[in-house]
């Protein structure tokens, strides 16, 4: 019996190879956020400085949101391959092996964190050239926070895939939650632009806290209550999702 | 064949499993008892839906049982699933090879997960690639493999860690005759090397030629158990098969009449109840003669006489040597083929006729 760490490493290696064999996804993972920067920033330029818009360079407001989008996208893809692996019997075969179910889940989670971190660093580099004010300590913490968010999304996506077992159902659920989750977290446009009821709804969304903390961290303000809340909520969401995903892997399937 | 006395690789007592809840619950396994000796190739034979795969899934820790006990290679499935997993190999119907990865990557990952070191995994991988004639394909993604190559890799994955018991669910379904024969040979080699093999099949010839002992499963329980030779001997009454020139819908009625004719019409006092019958998929009427009924030649003569009186031409007729299908027919009043066909459609009539006849036979 190999140790838990070795197993996680083996599963990570398997998943990483799977990603590297699909260069189209790697390219899209880089171009989509860059397109957001190139095409969406000009729209925000006209809003900046207006009522309700946070102070600072437009990119200072928008880049943290784009990073959250990358994290969300990198994580939510996990469920699709899970369903494919259910259909081809891969998961059944691995479930008969003595391998830890948590390691099985974490192999994918860690892969997704890598698939978040690489384009995130590229986007940060490009944005810095375009006028984004980078604060090193804040950015390191920001990447840690959003790695936790990626983990939460990845584990939840795997759990959803294992429970729903159908690509169509998973697509419906993911696209169904994507809009309210992203809109009500203030990723694209800050919620401070909206009426009070919208801001109240935002506070019910766990991703809202991650985005708010991400903006503070990007601005270089590290020790705020907003940052603390962001870490607390995101870490709790990640722990819950990992528990859910592990349970889904160990649960009996007819 | 002597009845094995152990040591046992698999011991199952009173195994039960239902799906669904309350009144909608369907019992898939109802009181299964089995014992497989070490070094046996043991077959679970039965039609689709008989509960074979569910049983296998319970024995391999994939499904929890509702009741009963199962001990695999000395470990209890419910109390020590981790120990069971370390000692068994499983090749499911779906195969489970990672199609995007290469054959070698699949094997190495599996070996490492079961605790082999890097070097040991590499050595075992090279050995199996040679045995399974996959060395050339080892570096290519599994999705480029032919059906036979993929199946061989899946078996190799199942035995990478030298399991004490190997479970295979319908291992030869979808294989061409050549690959099927090769797989049988591989399983025999595994047995020779000391492994125990438990497989499910709905192919009679597979159970007959490959397995040391078989359990015939129907409706989630074992209805007959023994070596193929023993089982066939137990139901040594011969069988005749006749293909009359009548439309398929009238086959069951004709079969019923033929079965009656063979019993003596009216049956002599104390005579055996005559032939169990079934209409097979190819339009033949199969009559398995019970012990004490007239011999096959007399039965054939009686059948021809009845058909001649009716003016029915005979397209084909023969005396069939007892087969495992006859065993199943004797136990259930159905042939394996009929039992495996989906309900509904034109076959429903035949199935109804068969159960009516089975009731008649039992009376």
PDB file of N, CA, C and O in Angstrom, chain A residues 116-161:
ATOM      1  N   UNK A 116      -5.082  26.673 -13.018  1.00  0.00           N
ATOM      2  CA  UNK A 116      -5.484  28.048 -12.678  1.00  0.00           C
ATOM      3  C   UNK A 116      -4.256  28.946 -12.570  1.00  0.00           C
ATOM      4  O   UNK A 116      -4.219  30.047 -13.126  1.00  0.00           O
ATOM      5  N   UNK A 117      -3.232  28.466 -11.868  1.00  0.00           N
ATOM      6  CA  UNK A 117      -2.108  29.328 -11.503  1.00  0.00           C
ATOM      7  C   UNK A 117      -1.313  29.791 -12.721  1.00  0.00           C
ATOM      8  O   UNK A 117      -0.909  30.952 -12.790  1.00  0.00           O
ATOM      9  N   UNK A 118      -1.121  28.887 -13.693  1.00  0.00           N
ATOM     10  CA  UNK A 118      -0.289  29.258 -14.840  1.00  0.00           C
ATOM     11  C   UNK A 118      -0.901  30.411 -15.645  1.00  0.00           C
ATOM     12  O   UNK A 118      -0.268  31.452 -15.825  1.00  0.00           O
ATOM     13  N   UNK A 119      -2.159  30.280 -16.109  1.00  0.00           N
ATOM     14  CA  UNK A 119      -2.722  31.431 -16.830  1.00  0.00           C
ATOM     15  C   UNK A 119      -2.872  32.660 -15.932  1.00  0.00           C
ATOM     16  O   UNK A 119      -2.737  33.783 -16.427  1.00  0.00           O
ATOM     17  N   UNK A 120      -3.101  32.467 -14.622  1.00  0.00           N
ATOM     18  CA  UNK A 120      -3.247  33.607 -13.723  1.00  0.00           C
ATOM     19  C   UNK A 120      -1.979  34.442 -13.706  1.00  0.00           C
ATOM     20  O   UNK A 120      -2.033  35.677 -13.778  1.00  0.00           O
ATOM     21  N   UNK A 121      -0.835  33.769 -13.645  1.00  0.00           N
ATOM     22  CA  UNK A 121       0.432  34.502 -13.609  1.00  0.00           C
ATOM     23  C   UNK A 121       0.667  35.230 -14.938  1.00  0.00           C
ATOM     24  O   UNK A 121       1.112  36.388 -14.973  1.00  0.00           O
ATOM     25  N   UNK A 122       0.302  34.570 -16.047  1.00  0.00           N
ATOM     26  CA  UNK A 122       0.449  35.213 -17.359  1.00  0.00           C
ATOM     27  C   UNK A 122      -0.428  36.466 -17.425  1.00  0.00           C
ATOM     28  O   UNK A 122       0.015  37.543 -17.850  1.00  0.00           O
ATOM     29  N   UNK A 123      -1.682  36.351 -16.979  1.00  0.00           N
ATOM     30  CA  UNK A 123      -2.600  37.492 -17.010  1.00  0.00           C
ATOM     31  C   UNK A 123      -2.065  38.625 -16.142  1.00  0.00           C
ATOM     32  O   UNK A 123      -2.102  39.796 -16.543  1.00  0.00           O
ATOM     33  N   UNK A 124      -1.537  38.271 -14.977  1.00  0.00           N
ATOM     34  CA  UNK A 124      -0.986  39.310 -14.092  1.00  0.00           C
ATOM     35  C   UNK A 124       0.168  40.044 -14.776  1.00  0.00           C
ATOM     36  O   UNK A 124       0.279  41.268 -14.704  1.00  0.00           O
ATOM     37  N   UNK A 125       1.005  39.279 -15.479  1.00  0.00           N
ATOM     38  CA  UNK A 125       2.122  39.890 -16.188  1.00  0.00           C
ATOM     39  C   UNK A 125       1.642  40.857 -17.256  1.00  0.00           C
ATOM     40  O   UNK A 125       2.103  42.009 -17.330  1.00  0.00           O
ATOM     41  N   UNK A 126       0.690  40.400 -18.072  1.00  0.00           N
ATOM     42  CA  UNK A 126       0.178  41.242 -19.154  1.00  0.00           C
ATOM     43  C   UNK A 126      -0.501  42.487 -18.573  1.00  0.00           C
ATOM     44  O   UNK A 126      -0.295  43.611 -19.048  1.00  0.00           O
ATOM     45  N   UNK A 127      -1.308  42.275 -17.504  1.00  0.00           N
ATOM     46  CA  UNK A 127      -2.034  43.397 -16.911  1.00  0.00           C
ATOM     47  C   UNK A 127      -1.081  44.416 -16.307  1.00  0.00           C
ATOM     48  O   UNK A 127      -1.319  45.627 -16.388  1.00  0.00           O
ATOM     49  N   UNK A 128       0.016  43.939 -15.716  1.00  0.00           N
ATOM     50  CA  UNK A 128       0.990  44.854 -15.118  1.00  0.00           C
ATOM     51  C   UNK A 128       1.577  45.771 -16.185  1.00  0.00           C
ATOM     52  O   UNK A 128       1.754  46.980 -15.964  1.00  0.00           O
ATOM     53  N   UNK A 129       1.831  45.194 -17.353  1.00  0.00           N
ATOM     54  CA  UNK A 129       2.349  45.998 -18.464  1.00  0.00           C
ATOM     55  C   UNK A 129       1.306  47.040 -18.876  1.00  0.00           C
ATOM     56  O   UNK A 129       1.631  48.182 -19.204  1.00  0.00           O
ATOM     57  N   UNK A 130       0.001  46.649 -18.809  1.00  0.00           N
ATOM     58  CA  UNK A 130      -1.064  47.530 -19.279  1.00  0.00           C
ATOM     59  C   UNK A 130      -1.482  48.564 -18.235  1.00  0.00           C
ATOM     60  O   UNK A 130      -2.391  49.349 -18.488  1.00  0.00           O
ATOM     61  N   UNK A 131      -0.877  48.551 -17.053  1.00  0.00           N
ATOM     62  CA  UNK A 131      -1.194  49.614 -16.093  1.00  0.00           C
ATOM     63  C   UNK A 131      -1.724  49.134 -14.756  1.00  0.00           C
ATOM     64  O   UNK A 131      -2.065  49.942 -13.888  1.00  0.00           O
ATOM     65  N   UNK A 132      -1.820  47.816 -14.593  1.00  0.00           N
ATOM     66  CA  UNK A 132      -2.269  47.258 -13.310  1.00  0.00           C
ATOM     67  C   UNK A 132      -1.164  47.430 -12.276  1.00  0.00           C
ATOM     68  O   UNK A 132       0.009  47.171 -12.565  1.00  0.00           O
ATOM     69  N   UNK A 133      -1.540  47.928 -11.083  1.00  0.00           N
ATOM     70  CA  UNK A 133      -0.525  48.150 -10.047  1.00  0.00           C
ATOM     71  C   UNK A 133      -0.355  46.879  -9.230  1.00  0.00           C
ATOM     72  O   UNK A 133      -1.249  46.508  -8.478  1.00  0.00           O
ATOM     73  N   UNK A 134       0.797  46.208  -9.415  1.00  0.00           N
ATOM     74  CA  UNK A 134       1.030  44.934  -8.736  1.00  0.00           C
ATOM     75  C   UNK A 134       1.665  45.156  -7.364  1.00  0.00           C
ATOM     76  O   UNK A 134       2.577  45.970  -7.216  1.00  0.00           O
ATOM     77  N   UNK A 135       1.128  44.465  -6.348  1.00  0.00           N
ATOM     78  CA  UNK A 135       1.715  44.491  -5.004  1.00  0.00           C
ATOM     79  C   UNK A 135       2.079  43.066  -4.659  1.00  0.00           C
ATOM     80  O   UNK A 135       1.193  42.222  -4.500  1.00  0.00           O
ATOM     81  N   UNK A 136       3.373  42.799  -4.547  1.00  0.00           N
ATOM     82  CA  UNK A 136       3.853  41.423  -4.519  1.00  0.00           C
ATOM     83  C   UNK A 136       3.234  40.587  -3.394  1.00  0.00           C
ATOM     84  O   UNK A 136       2.667  39.527  -3.644  1.00  0.00           O
ATOM     85  N   UNK A 137       3.317  41.073  -2.144  1.00  0.00           N
ATOM     86  CA  UNK A 137       2.816  40.272  -1.021  1.00  0.00           C
ATOM     87  C   UNK A 137       1.329  39.983  -1.202  1.00  0.00           C
ATOM     88  O   UNK A 137       0.857  38.854  -0.988  1.00  0.00           O
ATOM     89  N   UNK A 138       0.588  41.000  -1.623  1.00  0.00           N
ATOM     90  CA  UNK A 138      -0.840  40.824  -1.840  1.00  0.00           C
ATOM     91  C   UNK A 138      -1.108  39.793  -2.921  1.00  0.00           C
ATOM     92  O   UNK A 138      -2.006  38.953  -2.789  1.00  0.00           O
ATOM     93  N   UNK A 139      -0.295  39.833  -3.989  1.00  0.00           N
ATOM     94  CA  UNK A 139      -0.541  38.912  -5.110  1.00  0.00           C
ATOM     95  C   UNK A 139      -0.290  37.464  -4.713  1.00  0.00           C
ATOM     96  O   UNK A 139      -1.016  36.568  -5.137  1.00  0.00           O
ATOM     97  N   UNK A 140       0.738  37.243  -3.886  1.00  0.00           N
ATOM     98  CA  UNK A 140       1.016  35.870  -3.445  1.00  0.00           C
ATOM     99  C   UNK A 140      -0.182  35.341  -2.653  1.00  0.00           C
ATOM    100  O   UNK A 140      -0.680  34.241  -2.892  1.00  0.00           O
ATOM    101  N   UNK A 141      -0.658  36.156  -1.717  1.00  0.00           N
ATOM    102  CA  UNK A 141      -1.827  35.742  -0.933  1.00  0.00           C
ATOM    103  C   UNK A 141      -3.055  35.578  -1.829  1.00  0.00           C
ATOM    104  O   UNK A 141      -3.884  34.688  -1.622  1.00  0.00           O
ATOM    105  N   UNK A 142      -3.159  36.444  -2.824  1.00  0.00           N
ATOM    106  CA  UNK A 142      -4.288  36.367  -3.759  1.00  0.00           C
ATOM    107  C   UNK A 142      -4.293  35.026  -4.488  1.00  0.00           C
ATOM    108  O   UNK A 142      -5.338  34.374  -4.623  1.00  0.00           O
ATOM    109  N   UNK A 143      -3.097  34.591  -4.938  1.00  0.00           N
ATOM    110  CA  UNK A 143      -3.016  33.314  -5.639  1.00  0.00           C
ATOM    111  C   UNK A 143      -3.360  32.158  -4.693  1.00  0.00           C
ATOM    112  O   UNK A 143      -3.994  31.184  -5.105  1.00  0.00           O
ATOM    113  N   UNK A 144      -2.972  32.278  -3.434  1.00  0.00           N
ATOM    114  CA  UNK A 144      -3.322  31.233  -2.458  1.00  0.00           C
ATOM    115  C   UNK A 144      -4.839  31.193  -2.265  1.00  0.00           C
ATOM    116  O   UNK A 144      -5.471  30.129  -2.302  1.00  0.00           O
ATOM    117  N   UNK A 145      -5.436  32.357  -2.109  1.00  0.00           N
ATOM    118  CA  UNK A 145      -6.892  32.430  -1.905  1.00  0.00           C
ATOM    119  C   UNK A 145      -7.641  31.822  -3.090  1.00  0.00           C
ATOM    120  O   UNK A 145      -8.568  31.019  -2.912  1.00  0.00           O
ATOM    121  N   UNK A 146      -7.193  32.199  -4.291  1.00  0.00           N
ATOM    122  CA  UNK A 146      -7.915  31.704  -5.470  1.00  0.00           C
ATOM    123  C   UNK A 146      -7.590  30.239  -5.760  1.00  0.00           C
ATOM    124  O   UNK A 146      -8.385  29.550  -6.405  1.00  0.00           O
ATOM    125  N   UNK A 147      -6.457  29.733  -5.261  1.00  0.00           N
ATOM    126  CA  UNK A 147      -6.203  28.292  -5.348  1.00  0.00           C
ATOM    127  C   UNK A 147      -7.223  27.541  -4.492  1.00  0.00           C
ATOM    128  O   UNK A 147      -7.714  26.474  -4.870  1.00  0.00           O
ATOM    129  N   UNK A 148      -7.540  28.115  -3.339  1.00  0.00           N
ATOM    130  CA  UNK A 148      -8.576  27.522  -2.490  1.00  0.00           C
ATOM    131  C   UNK A 148      -9.926  27.539  -3.214  1.00  0.00           C
ATOM    132  O   UNK A 148     -10.687  26.564  -3.163  1.00  0.00           O
ATOM    133  N   UNK A 149     -10.201  28.637  -3.909  1.00  0.00           N
ATOM    134  CA  UNK A 149     -11.465  28.726  -4.653  1.00  0.00           C
ATOM    135  C   UNK A 149     -11.484  27.685  -5.774  1.00  0.00           C
ATOM    136  O   UNK A 149     -12.494  27.005  -5.989  1.00  0.00           O
ATOM    137  N   UNK A 150     -10.352  27.538  -6.481  1.00  0.00           N
ATOM    138  CA  UNK A 150     -10.257  26.508  -7.525  1.00  0.00           C
ATOM    139  C   UNK A 150     -10.521  25.130  -6.925  1.00  0.00           C
ATOM    140  O   UNK A 150     -11.260  24.321  -7.500  1.00  0.00           O
ATOM    141  N   UNK A 151      -9.932  24.865  -5.768  1.00  0.00           N
ATOM    142  CA  UNK A 151     -10.121  23.569  -5.104  1.00  0.00           C
ATOM    143  C   UNK A 151     -11.590  23.344  -4.793  1.00  0.00           C
ATOM    144  O   UNK A 151     -12.132  22.258  -5.026  1.00  0.00           O
ATOM    145  N   UNK A 152     -12.258  24.392  -4.280  1.00  0.00           N
ATOM    146  CA  UNK A 152     -13.680  24.262  -3.947  1.00  0.00           C
ATOM    147  C   UNK A 152     -14.491  23.949  -5.208  1.00  0.00           C
ATOM    148  O   UNK A 152     -15.329  23.037  -5.216  1.00  0.00           O
ATOM    149  N   UNK A 153     -14.216  24.681  -6.294  1.00  0.00           N
ATOM    150  CA  UNK A 153     -14.965  24.470  -7.535  1.00  0.00           C
ATOM    151  C   UNK A 153     -14.667  23.085  -8.103  1.00  0.00           C
ATOM    152  O   UNK A 153     -15.577  22.374  -8.552  1.00  0.00           O
ATOM    153  N   UNK A 154     -13.390  22.682  -8.103  1.00  0.00           N
ATOM    154  CA  UNK A 154     -12.996  21.400  -8.677  1.00  0.00           C
ATOM    155  C   UNK A 154     -13.645  20.244  -7.927  1.00  0.00           C
ATOM    156  O   UNK A 154     -14.224  19.334  -8.528  1.00  0.00           O
ATOM    157  N   UNK A 155     -13.566  20.279  -6.595  1.00  0.00           N
ATOM    158  CA  UNK A 155     -14.143  19.196  -5.795  1.00  0.00           C
ATOM    159  C   UNK A 155     -15.660  19.163  -5.953  1.00  0.00           C
ATOM    160  O   UNK A 155     -16.260  18.092  -6.076  1.00  0.00           O
ATOM    161  N   UNK A 156     -16.287  20.360  -5.979  1.00  0.00           N
ATOM    162  CA  UNK A 156     -17.746  20.403  -6.141  1.00  0.00           C
ATOM    163  C   UNK A 156     -18.138  19.881  -7.512  1.00  0.00           C
ATOM    164  O   UNK A 156     -19.130  19.147  -7.657  1.00  0.00           O
ATOM    165  N   UNK A 157     -17.343  20.224  -8.534  1.00  0.00           N
ATOM    166  CA  UNK A 157     -17.649  19.767  -9.881  1.00  0.00           C
ATOM    167  C   UNK A 157     -17.525  18.236  -9.981  1.00  0.00           C
ATOM    168  O   UNK A 157     -18.385  17.569 -10.568  1.00  0.00           O
ATOM    169  N   UNK A 158     -16.474  17.677  -9.386  1.00  0.00           N
ATOM    170  CA  UNK A 158     -16.333  16.209  -9.372  1.00  0.00           C
ATOM    171  C   UNK A 158     -17.512  15.567  -8.655  1.00  0.00           C
ATOM    172  O   UNK A 158     -18.082  14.585  -9.124  1.00  0.00           O
ATOM    173  N   UNK A 159     -17.878  16.144  -7.496  1.00  0.00           N
ATOM    174  CA  UNK A 159     -18.993  15.581  -6.728  1.00  0.00           C
ATOM    175  C   UNK A 159     -20.280  15.643  -7.544  1.00  0.00           C
ATOM    176  O   UNK A 159     -21.057  14.683  -7.570  1.00  0.00           O
ATOM    177  N   UNK A 160     -20.493  16.779  -8.226  1.00  0.00           N
ATOM    178  CA  UNK A 160     -21.699  16.917  -9.051  1.00  0.00           C
ATOM    179  C   UNK A 160     -21.701  15.887 -10.174  1.00  0.00           C
ATOM    180  O   UNK A 160     -22.717  15.238 -10.432  1.00  0.00           O
ATOM    181  N   UNK A 161     -20.538  15.724 -10.829  1.00  0.00           N
ATOM    182  CA  UNK A 161     -20.446  14.752 -11.911  1.00  0.00           C
ATOM    183  C   UNK A 161     -20.740  13.344 -11.420  1.00  0.00           C
ATOM    184  O   UNK A 161     -21.479  12.594 -12.051  1.00  0.00           O
TER     185      UNK A 161
END
